[in-house]
mmCIF file of C-alpha atoms in Angstrom:
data_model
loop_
_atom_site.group_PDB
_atom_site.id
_atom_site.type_symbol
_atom_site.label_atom_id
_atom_site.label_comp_id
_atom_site.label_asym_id
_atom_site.label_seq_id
_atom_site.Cartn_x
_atom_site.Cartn_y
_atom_site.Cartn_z
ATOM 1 C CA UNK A 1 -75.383 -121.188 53.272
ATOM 2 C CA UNK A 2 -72.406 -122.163 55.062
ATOM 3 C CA UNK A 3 -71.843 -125.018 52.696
ATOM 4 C CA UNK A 4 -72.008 -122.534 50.038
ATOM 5 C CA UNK A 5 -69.403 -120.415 51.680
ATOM 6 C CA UNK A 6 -66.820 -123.582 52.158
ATOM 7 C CA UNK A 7 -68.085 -125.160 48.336
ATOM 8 C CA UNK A 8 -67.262 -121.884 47.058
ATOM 9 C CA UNK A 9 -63.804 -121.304 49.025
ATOM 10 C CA UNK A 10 -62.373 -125.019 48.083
ATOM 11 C CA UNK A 11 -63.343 -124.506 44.558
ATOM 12 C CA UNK A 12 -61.667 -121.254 44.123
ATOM 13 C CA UNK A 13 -58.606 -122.619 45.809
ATOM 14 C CA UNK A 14 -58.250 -125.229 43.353
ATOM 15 C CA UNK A 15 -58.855 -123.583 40.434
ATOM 16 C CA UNK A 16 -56.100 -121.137 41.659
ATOM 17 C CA UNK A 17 -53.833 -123.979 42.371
ATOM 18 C CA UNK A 18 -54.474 -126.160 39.337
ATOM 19 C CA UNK A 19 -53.071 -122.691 37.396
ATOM 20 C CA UNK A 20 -50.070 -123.284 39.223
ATOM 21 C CA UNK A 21 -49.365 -126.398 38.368
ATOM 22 C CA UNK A 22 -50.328 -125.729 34.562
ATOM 23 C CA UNK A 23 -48.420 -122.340 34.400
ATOM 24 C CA UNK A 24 -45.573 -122.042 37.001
ATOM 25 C CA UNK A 25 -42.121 -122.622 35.712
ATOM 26 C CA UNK A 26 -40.036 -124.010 38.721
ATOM 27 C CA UNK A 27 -41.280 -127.826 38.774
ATOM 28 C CA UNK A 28 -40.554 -127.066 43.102
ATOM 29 C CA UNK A 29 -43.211 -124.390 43.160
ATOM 30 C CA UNK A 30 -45.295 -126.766 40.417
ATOM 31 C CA UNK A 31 -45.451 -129.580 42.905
ATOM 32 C CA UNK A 32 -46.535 -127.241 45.640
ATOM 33 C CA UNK A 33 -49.324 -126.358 43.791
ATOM 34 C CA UNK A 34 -50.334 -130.051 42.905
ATOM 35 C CA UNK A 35 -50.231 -130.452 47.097
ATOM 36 C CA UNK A 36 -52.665 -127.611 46.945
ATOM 37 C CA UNK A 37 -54.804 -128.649 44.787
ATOM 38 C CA UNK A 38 -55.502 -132.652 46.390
ATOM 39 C CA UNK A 39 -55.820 -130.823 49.878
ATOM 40 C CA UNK A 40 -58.746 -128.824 48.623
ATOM 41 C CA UNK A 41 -60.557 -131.814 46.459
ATOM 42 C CA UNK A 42 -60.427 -133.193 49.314
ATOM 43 C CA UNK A 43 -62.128 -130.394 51.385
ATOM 44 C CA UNK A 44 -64.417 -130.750 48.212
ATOM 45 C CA UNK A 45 -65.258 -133.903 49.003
ATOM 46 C CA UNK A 46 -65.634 -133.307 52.714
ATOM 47 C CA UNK A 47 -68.412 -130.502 51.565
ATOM 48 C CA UNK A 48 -70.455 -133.253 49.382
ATOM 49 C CA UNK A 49 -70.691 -135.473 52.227
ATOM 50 C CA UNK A 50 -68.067 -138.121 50.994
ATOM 51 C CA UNK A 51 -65.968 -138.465 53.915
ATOM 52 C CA UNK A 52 -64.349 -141.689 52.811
ATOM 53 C CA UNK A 53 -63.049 -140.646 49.473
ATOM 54 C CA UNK A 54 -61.974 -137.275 51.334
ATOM 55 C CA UNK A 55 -59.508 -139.050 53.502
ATOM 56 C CA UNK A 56 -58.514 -141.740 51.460
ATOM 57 C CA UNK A 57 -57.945 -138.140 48.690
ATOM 58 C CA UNK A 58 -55.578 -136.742 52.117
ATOM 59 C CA UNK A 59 -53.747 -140.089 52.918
ATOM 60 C CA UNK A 60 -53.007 -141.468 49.686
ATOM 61 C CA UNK A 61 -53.209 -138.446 47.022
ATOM 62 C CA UNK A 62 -51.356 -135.955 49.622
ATOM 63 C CA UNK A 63 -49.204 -138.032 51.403
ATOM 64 C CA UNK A 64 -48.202 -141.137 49.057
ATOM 65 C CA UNK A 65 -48.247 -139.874 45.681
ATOM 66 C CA UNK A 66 -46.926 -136.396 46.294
ATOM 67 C CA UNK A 67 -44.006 -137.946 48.923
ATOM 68 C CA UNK A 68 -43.554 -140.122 45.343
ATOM 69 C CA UNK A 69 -43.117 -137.495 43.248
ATOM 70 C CA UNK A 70 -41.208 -135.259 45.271
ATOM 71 C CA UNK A 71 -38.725 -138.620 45.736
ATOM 72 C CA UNK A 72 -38.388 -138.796 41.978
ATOM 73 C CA UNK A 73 -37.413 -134.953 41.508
ATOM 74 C CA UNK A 74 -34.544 -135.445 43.976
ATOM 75 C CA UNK A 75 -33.399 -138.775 42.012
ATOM 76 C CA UNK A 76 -33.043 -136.958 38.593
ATOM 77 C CA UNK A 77 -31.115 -133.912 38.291
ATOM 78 C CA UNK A 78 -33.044 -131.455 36.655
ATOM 79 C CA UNK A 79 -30.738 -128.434 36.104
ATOM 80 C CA UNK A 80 -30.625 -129.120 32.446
ATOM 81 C CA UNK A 81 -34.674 -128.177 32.276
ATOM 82 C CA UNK A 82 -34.509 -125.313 34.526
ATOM 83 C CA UNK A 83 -32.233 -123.424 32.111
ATOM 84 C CA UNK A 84 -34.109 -124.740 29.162
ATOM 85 C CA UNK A 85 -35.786 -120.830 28.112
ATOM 86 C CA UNK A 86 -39.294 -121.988 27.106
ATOM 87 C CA UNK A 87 -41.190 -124.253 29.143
ATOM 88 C CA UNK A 88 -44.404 -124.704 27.151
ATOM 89 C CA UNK A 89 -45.482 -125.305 24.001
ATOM 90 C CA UNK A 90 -47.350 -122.561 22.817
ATOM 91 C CA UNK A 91 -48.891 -123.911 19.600
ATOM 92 C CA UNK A 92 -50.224 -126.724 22.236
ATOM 93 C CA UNK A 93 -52.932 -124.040 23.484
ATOM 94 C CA UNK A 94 -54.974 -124.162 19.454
ATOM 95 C CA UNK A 95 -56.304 -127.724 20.625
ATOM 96 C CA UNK A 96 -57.643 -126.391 23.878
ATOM 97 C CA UNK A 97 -61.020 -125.157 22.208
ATOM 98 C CA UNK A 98 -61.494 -128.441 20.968
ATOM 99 C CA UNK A 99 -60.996 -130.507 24.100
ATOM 100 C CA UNK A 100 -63.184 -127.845 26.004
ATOM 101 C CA UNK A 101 -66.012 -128.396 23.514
ATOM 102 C CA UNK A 102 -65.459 -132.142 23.357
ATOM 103 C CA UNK A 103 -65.874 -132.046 27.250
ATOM 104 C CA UNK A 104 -69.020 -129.717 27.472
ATOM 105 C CA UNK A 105 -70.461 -132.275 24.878
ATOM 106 C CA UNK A 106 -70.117 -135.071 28.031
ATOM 107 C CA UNK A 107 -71.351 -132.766 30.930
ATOM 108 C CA UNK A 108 -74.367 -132.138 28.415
ATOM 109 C CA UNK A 109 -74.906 -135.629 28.347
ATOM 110 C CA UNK A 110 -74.125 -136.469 31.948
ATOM 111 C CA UNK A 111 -77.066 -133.294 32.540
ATOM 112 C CA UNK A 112 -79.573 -135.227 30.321
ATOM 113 C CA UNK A 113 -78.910 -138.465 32.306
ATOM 114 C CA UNK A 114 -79.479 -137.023 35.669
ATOM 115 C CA UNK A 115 -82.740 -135.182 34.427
ATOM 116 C CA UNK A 116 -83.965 -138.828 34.084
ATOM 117 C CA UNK A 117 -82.787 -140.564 36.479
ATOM 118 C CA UNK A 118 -84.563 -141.616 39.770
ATOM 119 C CA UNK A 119 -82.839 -139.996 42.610
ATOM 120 C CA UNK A 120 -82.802 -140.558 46.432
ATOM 121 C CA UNK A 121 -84.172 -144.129 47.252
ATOM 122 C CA UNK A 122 -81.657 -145.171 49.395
ATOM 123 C CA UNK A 123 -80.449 -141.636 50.912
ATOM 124 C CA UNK A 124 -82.594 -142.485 54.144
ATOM 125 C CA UNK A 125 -80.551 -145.764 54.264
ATOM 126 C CA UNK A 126 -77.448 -143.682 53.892
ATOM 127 C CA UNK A 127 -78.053 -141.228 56.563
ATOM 128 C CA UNK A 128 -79.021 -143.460 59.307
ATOM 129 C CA UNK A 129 -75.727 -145.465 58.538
ATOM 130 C CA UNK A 130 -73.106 -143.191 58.208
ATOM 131 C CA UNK A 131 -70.922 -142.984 55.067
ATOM 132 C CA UNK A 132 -68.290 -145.698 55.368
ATOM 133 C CA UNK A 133 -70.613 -147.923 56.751
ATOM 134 C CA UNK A 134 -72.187 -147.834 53.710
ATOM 135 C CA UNK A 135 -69.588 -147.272 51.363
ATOM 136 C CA UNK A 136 -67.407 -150.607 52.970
ATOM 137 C CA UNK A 137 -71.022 -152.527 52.598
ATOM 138 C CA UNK A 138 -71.257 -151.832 49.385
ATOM 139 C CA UNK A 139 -67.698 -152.110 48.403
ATOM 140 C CA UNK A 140 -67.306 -155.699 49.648
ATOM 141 C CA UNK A 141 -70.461 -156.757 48.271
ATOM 142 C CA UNK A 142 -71.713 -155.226 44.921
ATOM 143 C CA UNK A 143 -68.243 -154.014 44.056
ATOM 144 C CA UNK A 144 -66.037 -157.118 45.451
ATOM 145 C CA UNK A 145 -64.798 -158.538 41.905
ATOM 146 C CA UNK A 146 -64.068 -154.886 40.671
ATOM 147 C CA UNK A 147 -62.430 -154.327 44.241
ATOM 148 C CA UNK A 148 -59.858 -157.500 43.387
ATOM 149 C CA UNK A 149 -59.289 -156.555 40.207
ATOM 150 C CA UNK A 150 -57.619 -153.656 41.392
ATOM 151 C CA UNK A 151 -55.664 -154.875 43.849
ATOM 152 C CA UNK A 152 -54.346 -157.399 40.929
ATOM 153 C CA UNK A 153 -53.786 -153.963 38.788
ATOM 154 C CA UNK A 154 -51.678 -152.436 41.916
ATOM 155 C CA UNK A 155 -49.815 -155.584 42.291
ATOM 156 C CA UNK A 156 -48.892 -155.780 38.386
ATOM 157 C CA UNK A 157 -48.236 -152.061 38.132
ATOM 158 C CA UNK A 158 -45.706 -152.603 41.423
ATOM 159 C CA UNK A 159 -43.938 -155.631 39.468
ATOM 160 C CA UNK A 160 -43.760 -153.210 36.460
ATOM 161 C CA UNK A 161 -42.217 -150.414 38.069
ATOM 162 C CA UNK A 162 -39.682 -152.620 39.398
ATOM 163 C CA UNK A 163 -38.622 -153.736 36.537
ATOM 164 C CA UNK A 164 -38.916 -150.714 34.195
ATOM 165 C CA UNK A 165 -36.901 -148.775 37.058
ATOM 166 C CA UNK A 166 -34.104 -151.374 37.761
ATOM 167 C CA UNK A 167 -30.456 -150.465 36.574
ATOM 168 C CA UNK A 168 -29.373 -152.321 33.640
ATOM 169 C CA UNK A 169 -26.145 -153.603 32.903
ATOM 170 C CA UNK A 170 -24.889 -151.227 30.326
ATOM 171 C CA UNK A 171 -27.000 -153.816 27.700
ATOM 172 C CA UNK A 172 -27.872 -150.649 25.439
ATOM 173 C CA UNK A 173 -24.238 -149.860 25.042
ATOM 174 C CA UNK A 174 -22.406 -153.514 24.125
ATOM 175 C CA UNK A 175 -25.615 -154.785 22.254
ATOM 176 C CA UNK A 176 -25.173 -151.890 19.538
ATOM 177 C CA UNK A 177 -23.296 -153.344 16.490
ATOM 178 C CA UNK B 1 -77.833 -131.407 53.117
ATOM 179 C CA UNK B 2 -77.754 -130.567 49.279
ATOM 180 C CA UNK B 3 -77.031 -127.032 49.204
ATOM 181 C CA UNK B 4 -75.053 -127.380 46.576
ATOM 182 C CA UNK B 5 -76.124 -128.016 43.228
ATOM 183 C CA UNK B 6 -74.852 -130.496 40.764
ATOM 184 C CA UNK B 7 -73.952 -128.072 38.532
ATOM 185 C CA UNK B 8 -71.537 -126.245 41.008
ATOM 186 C CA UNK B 9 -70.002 -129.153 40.817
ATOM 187 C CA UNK B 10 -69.858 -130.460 37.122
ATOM 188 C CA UNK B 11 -69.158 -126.878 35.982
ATOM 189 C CA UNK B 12 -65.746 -127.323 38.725
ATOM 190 C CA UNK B 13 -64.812 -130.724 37.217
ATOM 191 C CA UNK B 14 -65.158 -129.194 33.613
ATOM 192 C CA UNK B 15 -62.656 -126.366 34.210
ATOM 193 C CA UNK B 16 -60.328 -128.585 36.242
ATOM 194 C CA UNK B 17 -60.545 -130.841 33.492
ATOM 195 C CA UNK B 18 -59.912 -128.095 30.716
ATOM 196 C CA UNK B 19 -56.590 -127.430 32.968
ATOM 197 C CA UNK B 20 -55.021 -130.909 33.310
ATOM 198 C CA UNK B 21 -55.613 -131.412 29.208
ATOM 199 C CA UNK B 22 -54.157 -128.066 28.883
ATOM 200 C CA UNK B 23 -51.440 -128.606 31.161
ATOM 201 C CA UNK B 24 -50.428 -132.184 29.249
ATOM 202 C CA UNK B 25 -50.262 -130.373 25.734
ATOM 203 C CA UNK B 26 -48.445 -127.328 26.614
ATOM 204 C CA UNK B 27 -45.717 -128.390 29.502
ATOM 205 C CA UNK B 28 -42.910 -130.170 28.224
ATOM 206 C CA UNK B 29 -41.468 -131.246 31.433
ATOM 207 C CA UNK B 30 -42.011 -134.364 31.109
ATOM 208 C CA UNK B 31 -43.313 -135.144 35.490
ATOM 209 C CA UNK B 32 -45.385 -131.649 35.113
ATOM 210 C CA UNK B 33 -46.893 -133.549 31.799
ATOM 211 C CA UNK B 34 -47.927 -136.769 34.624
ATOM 212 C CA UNK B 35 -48.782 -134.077 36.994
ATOM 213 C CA UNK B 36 -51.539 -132.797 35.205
ATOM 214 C CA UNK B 37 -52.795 -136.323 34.326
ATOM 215 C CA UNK B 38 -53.501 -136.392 38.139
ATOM 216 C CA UNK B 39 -55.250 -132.880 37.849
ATOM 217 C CA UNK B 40 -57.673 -134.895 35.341
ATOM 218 C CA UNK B 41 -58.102 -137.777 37.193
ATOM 219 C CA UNK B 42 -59.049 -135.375 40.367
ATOM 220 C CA UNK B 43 -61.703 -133.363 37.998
ATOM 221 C CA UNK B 44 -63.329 -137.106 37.222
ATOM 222 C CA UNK B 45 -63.419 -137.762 41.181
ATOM 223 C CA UNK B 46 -65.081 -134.311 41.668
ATOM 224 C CA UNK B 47 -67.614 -135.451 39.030
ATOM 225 C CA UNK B 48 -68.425 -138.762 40.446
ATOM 226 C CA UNK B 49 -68.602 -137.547 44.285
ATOM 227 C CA UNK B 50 -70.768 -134.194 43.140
ATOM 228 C CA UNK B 51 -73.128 -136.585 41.413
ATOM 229 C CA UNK B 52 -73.553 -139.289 44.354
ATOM 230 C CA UNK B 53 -74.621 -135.818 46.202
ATOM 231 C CA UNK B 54 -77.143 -135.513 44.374
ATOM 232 C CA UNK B 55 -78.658 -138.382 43.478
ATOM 233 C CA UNK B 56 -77.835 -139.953 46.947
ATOM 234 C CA UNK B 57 -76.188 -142.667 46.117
ATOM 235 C CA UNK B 58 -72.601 -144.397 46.788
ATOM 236 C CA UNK B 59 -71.672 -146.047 44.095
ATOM 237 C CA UNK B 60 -69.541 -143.251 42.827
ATOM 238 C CA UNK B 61 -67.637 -142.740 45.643
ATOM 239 C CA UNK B 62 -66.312 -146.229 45.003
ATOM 240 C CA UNK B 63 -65.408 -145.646 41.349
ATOM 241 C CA UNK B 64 -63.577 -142.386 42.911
ATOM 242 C CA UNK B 65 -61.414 -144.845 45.446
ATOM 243 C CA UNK B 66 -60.337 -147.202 42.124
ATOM 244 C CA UNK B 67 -59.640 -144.243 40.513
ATOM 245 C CA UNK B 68 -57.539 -142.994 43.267
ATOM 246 C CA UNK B 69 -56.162 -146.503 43.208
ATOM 247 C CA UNK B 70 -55.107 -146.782 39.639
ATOM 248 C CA UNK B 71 -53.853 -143.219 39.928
ATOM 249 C CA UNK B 72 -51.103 -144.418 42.464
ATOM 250 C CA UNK B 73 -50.103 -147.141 39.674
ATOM 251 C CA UNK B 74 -50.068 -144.555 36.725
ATOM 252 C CA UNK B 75 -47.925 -142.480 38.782
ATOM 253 C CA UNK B 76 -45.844 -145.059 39.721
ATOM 254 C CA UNK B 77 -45.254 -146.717 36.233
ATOM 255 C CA UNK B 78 -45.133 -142.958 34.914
ATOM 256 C CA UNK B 79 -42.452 -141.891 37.372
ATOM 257 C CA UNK B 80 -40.517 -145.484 36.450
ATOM 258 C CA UNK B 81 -40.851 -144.590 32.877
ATOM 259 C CA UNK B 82 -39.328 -140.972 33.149
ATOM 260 C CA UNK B 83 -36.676 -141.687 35.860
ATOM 261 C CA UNK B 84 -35.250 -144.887 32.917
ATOM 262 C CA UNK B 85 -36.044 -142.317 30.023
ATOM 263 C CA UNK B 86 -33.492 -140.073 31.854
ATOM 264 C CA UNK B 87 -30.966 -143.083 32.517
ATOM 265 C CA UNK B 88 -30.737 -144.054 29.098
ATOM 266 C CA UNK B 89 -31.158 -141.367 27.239
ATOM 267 C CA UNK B 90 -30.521 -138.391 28.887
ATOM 268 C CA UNK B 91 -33.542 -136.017 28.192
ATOM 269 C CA UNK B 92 -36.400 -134.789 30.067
ATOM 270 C CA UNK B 93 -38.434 -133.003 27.810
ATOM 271 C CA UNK B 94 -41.298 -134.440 25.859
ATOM 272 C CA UNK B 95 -39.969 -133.099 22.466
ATOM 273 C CA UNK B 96 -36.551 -135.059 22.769
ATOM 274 C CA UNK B 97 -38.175 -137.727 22.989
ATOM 275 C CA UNK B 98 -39.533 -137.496 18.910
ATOM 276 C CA UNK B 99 -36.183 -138.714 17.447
ATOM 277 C CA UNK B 100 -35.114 -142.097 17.496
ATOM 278 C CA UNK B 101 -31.538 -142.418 17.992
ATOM 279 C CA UNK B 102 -31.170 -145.714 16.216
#
């Protein structure tokens, strides 16, 4: 019941703040909202029993990325699209049906898979080991190429931001005939 | 320990899902656009941790840390991309960015 209570609470909150971030004009109040949001997925996650991904969610969703993005709105000045008048598109929201039903197609299937799947083999394992315990175990064994690979994905997507973000030498201005 | 339901959470992941695809159609600032990409890749997370819940498993907790992982890179590539859109060009909305100033 109480994990009802706390499921129900988290989910609420980020529903509410994931409407801020869709709707609210001021991209300061916007970015609030995104904070919102990761702090309750994470208190989502905390409810499922995935303490792991729930702090991991904290320290790198709530602290890196959103320090990240806050960094960027400071670097470009943005008074230009706060006196824009609209800030949607509104002939954006006659797709939305279609996504939704798209989407509800997937949880359908995901539903049909989980009706036939075998469940709970290993959840005694789990429980006497703790969740990182198992998590790390199976990270660095089952999951160790997969775990590299990403590592080689941040590393290329660091060089790449480098370079996209570097200051160039006026090259767009001479090189035009 | 499973209270809650899968479908508590799949039915969360769908709407926060709806709201992030919503969110990249109708904003045209172009970092609220990347900010709801994150509120997508969040409603996948939910989806993958809900379902380890209930089926007792771990293996989608892992998929949820690469995801978390390769969301740090999209934002950072993203952020690159708008903050050199802006140098060169001088816009930051998503419909200035249809014309090609040859």
């Amino acid at each position: 019941m109480m994990q009802w209570i706390a499921f129900l609470f988290f989910a609420s909150m980020t529903l509410l703040s994931a409407l801020g971030v869709v709707l609210l004009p001021n991209i300061i109040y916007v970015i609030l909202s995104l904070l919102s949001t990761l702090v309750m997925v994470a208190g989502i996650f905390f409810v499922a029993g995935a303490e792991l991904v729930g702090a991991l969610q904290l320290l790198i969703y709530a602290v890196a990325i959103a320090v990240f993005y806050i960094l960027v709105l400071t670097a470009v000045p943005w008074e230009k699209a706060l006196k824009k008048d609209s800030h949607y598109r509104v002939e954006g929201v006659l797709t939305f049906p279609i996504l939704l039903a798209f989407y509800l197609e997937i949880i359908l299937v995901f539903l049909l898979g989980i009706s036939v799947s075998p469940k709970g083999q290993i959840r005694e394992f789990i429980q006497s080991l703790g969740n990182t315990q198992v998590v790390g175990s199976i990270l660095f064994s089952k999951y160790f190429f997969a775990f590299e690979l990403v590592s080689l994905v941040l590393l290329v997507g660091m060089i790449g931001a480098v370079i996209i973000g570097r200051k160039e030498d006026k090259t767009y201005e001479d090189s035009s005939p | 320990m499973k209270i809650v339901p899968l479908e508590a959470y799949l039915i969360l992941s769908l709407l926060l899902f709806g709201l992030g695809v919503f969110g990249m159609i109708v904003r045209r600032n172009l970092v609220a656009v990347l900010m709801s990409t994150e509120l997508a890749l969040n409603a996948v997370n939910v989806a993958f941790v809900g379902a380890d819940s209930h089926l007792g498993l771990v293996d989608g907790q892992i998929f949820a840390l690469f995801i978390i992982a390769l969301a740090a890179v999209e934002a950072a590539v993203g952020l690159g991309i708008i903050v050199a859109i802006f140098r060169l060009r001088k816009v930051e909305s998503s419909d200035e960015l249809t014309d090609m100033g040859g």
